[in-house]
Tab-separated table of C-alpha atoms in Angstrom:
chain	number	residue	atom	x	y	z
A	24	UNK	CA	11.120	13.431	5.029
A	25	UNK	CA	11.848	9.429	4.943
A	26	UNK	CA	14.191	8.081	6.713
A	27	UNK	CA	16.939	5.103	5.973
A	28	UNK	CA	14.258	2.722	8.378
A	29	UNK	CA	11.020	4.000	6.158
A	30	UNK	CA	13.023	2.993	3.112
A	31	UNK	CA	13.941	-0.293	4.444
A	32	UNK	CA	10.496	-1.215	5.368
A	33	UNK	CA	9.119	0.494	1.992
A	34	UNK	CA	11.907	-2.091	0.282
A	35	UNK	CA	9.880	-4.716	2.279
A	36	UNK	CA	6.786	-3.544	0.638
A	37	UNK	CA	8.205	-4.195	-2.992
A	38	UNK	CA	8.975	-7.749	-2.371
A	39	UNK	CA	5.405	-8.368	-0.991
A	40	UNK	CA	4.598	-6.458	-4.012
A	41	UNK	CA	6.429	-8.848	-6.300
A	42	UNK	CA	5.296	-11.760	-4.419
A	43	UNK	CA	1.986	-10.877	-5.163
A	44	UNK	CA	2.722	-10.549	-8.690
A	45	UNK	CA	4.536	-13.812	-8.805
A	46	UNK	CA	1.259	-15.326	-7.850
A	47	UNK	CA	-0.635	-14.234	-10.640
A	48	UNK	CA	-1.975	-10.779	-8.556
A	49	UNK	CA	-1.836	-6.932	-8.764
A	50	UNK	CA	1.519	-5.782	-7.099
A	51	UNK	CA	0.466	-4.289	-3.988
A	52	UNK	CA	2.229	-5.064	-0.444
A	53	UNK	CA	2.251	-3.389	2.713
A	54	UNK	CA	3.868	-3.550	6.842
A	55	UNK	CA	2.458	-2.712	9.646
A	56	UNK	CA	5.028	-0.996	12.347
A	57	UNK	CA	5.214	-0.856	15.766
A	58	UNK	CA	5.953	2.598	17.232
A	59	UNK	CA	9.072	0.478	18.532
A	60	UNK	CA	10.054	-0.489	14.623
A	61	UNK	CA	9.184	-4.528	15.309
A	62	UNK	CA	6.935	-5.381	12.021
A	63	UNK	CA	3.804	-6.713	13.668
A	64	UNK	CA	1.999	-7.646	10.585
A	65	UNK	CA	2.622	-7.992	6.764
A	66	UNK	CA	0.443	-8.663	3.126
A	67	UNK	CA	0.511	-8.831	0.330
A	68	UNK	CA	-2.600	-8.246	-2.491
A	69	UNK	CA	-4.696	-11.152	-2.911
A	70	UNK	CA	-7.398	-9.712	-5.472
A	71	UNK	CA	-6.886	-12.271	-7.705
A	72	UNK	CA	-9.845	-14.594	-6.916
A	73	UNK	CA	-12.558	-12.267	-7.623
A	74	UNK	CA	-12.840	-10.025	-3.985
A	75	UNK	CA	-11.110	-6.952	-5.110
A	76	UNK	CA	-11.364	-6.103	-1.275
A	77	UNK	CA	-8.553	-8.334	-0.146
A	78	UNK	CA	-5.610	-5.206	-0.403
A	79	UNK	CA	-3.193	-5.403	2.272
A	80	UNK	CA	-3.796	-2.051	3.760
A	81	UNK	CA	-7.386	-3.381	4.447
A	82	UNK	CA	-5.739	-6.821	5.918
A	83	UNK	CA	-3.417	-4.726	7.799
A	84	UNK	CA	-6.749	-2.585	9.307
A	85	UNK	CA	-8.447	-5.729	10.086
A	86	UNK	CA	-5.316	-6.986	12.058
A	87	UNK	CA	-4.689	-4.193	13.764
A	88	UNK	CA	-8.886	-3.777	14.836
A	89	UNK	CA	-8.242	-7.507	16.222
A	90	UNK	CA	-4.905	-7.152	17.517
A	91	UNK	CA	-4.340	-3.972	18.754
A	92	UNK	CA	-5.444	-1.760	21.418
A	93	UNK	CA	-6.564	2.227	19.977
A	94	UNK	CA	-3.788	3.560	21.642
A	95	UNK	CA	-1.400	1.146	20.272
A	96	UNK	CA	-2.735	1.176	16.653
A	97	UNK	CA	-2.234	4.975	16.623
A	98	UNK	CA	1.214	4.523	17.130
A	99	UNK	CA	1.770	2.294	14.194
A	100	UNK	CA	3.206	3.001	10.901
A	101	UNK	CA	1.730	1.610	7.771
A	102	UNK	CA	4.385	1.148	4.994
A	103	UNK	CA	3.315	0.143	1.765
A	104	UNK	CA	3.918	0.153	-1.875
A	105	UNK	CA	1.209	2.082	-3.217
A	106	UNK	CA	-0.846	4.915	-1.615
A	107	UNK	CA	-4.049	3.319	-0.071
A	108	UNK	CA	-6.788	3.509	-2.226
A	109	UNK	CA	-10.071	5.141	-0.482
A	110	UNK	CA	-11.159	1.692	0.660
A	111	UNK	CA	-8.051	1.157	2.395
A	112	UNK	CA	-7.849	4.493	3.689
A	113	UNK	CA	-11.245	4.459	4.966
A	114	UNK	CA	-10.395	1.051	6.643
A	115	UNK	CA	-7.190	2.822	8.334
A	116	UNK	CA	-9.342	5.554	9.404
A	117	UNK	CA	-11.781	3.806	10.979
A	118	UNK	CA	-9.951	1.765	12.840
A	119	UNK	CA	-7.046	4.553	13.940
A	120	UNK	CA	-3.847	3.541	12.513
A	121	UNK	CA	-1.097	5.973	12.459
A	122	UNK	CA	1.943	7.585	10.315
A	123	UNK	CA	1.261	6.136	6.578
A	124	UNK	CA	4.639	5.776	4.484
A	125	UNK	CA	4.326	4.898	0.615
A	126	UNK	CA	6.868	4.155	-1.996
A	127	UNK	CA	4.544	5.195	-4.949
A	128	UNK	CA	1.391	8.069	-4.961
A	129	UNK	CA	-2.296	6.768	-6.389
A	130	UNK	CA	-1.514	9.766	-9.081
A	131	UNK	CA	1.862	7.862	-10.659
A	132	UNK	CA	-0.475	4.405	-10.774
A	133	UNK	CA	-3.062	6.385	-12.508
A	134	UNK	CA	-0.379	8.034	-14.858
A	135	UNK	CA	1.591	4.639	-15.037
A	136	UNK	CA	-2.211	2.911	-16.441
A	137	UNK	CA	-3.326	5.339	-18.769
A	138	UNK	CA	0.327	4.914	-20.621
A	139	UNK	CA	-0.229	1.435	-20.917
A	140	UNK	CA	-3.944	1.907	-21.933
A	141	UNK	CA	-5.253	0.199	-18.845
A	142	UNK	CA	-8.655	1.544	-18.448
A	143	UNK	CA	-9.322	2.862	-14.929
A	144	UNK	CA	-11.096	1.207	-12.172
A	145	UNK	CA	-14.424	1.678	-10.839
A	146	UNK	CA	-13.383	3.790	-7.602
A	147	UNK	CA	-11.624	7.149	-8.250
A	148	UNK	CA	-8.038	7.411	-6.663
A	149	UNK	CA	-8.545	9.646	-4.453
A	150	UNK	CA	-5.285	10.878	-2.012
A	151	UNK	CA	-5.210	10.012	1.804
A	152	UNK	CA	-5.645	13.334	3.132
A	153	UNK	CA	-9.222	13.421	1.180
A	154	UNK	CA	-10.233	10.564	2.779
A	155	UNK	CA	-8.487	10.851	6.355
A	156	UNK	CA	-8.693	13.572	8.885
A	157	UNK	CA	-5.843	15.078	9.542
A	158	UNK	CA	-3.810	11.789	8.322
A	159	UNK	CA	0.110	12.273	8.611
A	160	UNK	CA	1.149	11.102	4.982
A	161	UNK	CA	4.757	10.381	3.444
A	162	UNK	CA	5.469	9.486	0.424
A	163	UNK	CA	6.008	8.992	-2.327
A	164	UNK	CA	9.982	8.124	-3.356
A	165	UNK	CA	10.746	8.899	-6.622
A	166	UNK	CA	13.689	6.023	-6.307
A	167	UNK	CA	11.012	3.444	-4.799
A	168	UNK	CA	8.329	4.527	-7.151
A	169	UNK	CA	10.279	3.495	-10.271
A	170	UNK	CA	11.012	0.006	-9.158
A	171	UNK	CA	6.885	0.109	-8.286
A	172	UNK	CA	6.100	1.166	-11.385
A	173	UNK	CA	8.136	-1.634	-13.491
A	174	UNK	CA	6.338	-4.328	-11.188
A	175	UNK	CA	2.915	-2.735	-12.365
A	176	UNK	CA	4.424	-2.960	-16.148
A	177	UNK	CA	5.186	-6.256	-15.806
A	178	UNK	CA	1.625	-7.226	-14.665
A	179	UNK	CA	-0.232	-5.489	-16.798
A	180	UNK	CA	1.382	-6.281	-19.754
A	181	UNK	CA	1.148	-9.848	-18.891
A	182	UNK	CA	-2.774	-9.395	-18.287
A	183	UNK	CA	-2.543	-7.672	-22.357
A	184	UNK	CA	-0.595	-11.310	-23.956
């Protein structure tokens, strides 16, 4: 179901991703699409400095809410690296955003932390479509995922030294 373009922008994703985790952060990015493919607005996580509500699906939501007309915003596509979380889902909910394209499901992270004894979080990871009415969902990549998944390695294991 993705195409060559979703994978492109999904690649996108995982270099926000790692340039989070280059700055000391959770590896987490995300794009926000036009319906004419022009990227209109890109994050990267920034939970760092305490407010664990600075993902950049939620940025991306916020944008779009300032930015965007409703019409426009349901045309969008949000790309990201990880499947929102329900914060970030609510968030793209609310404020209408369309197609949502990730590289890895909340089900590997949750898989991914338990193997490295990571003990989980304080909100359950629920999918999408429990959160979002009749959300159109893709995702994840099982190719995308992996390089997701070593970026996630890589920061926990430096949060365990």
């Amino acid at each position: 179901m993705l195409t060559d373009q979703d994978r492109e922008f999904l690649r996108r994703c995982i270099e926000l991703a790692a340039t989070a985790l280059e700055s000391g952060d959770e590896p987490f990015g995300s794009v926000l699409v036009s319906a004419e493919g022009a990227v209109l607005f890109e994050d990267h996580n920034r939970v760092s400095g305490g407010d664990h509500t600075q993902h950049p699906e939620f940025a991306i939501a916020r944008w779009a809410a300032h930015n965007l007309r409703p019409a426009e915003r349901a045309k969008t596509t949000v790309y990201t690296s990880g499947e929102h979380c329900p914060m970030c889902a609510a968030a793209h909910g609310w404020v209408g955003l369309g197609r949502i394209v990730y590289a890895s499901s909340s089900a590997q992270l949750v898989q991914w932390l338990s193997d490295l004894g990571v003990p989980p979080g304080p909100v359950r990871p629920l999918p999408i479509t429990e959160v979002i009415r009749d959300a159109v969902v893709h995702g994840p990549d099982e190719t995308l995922a992996e390089s997701v998944r070593q970026l996630h390695v890589r920061f926990h294991r430096s949060q365990m030294q």
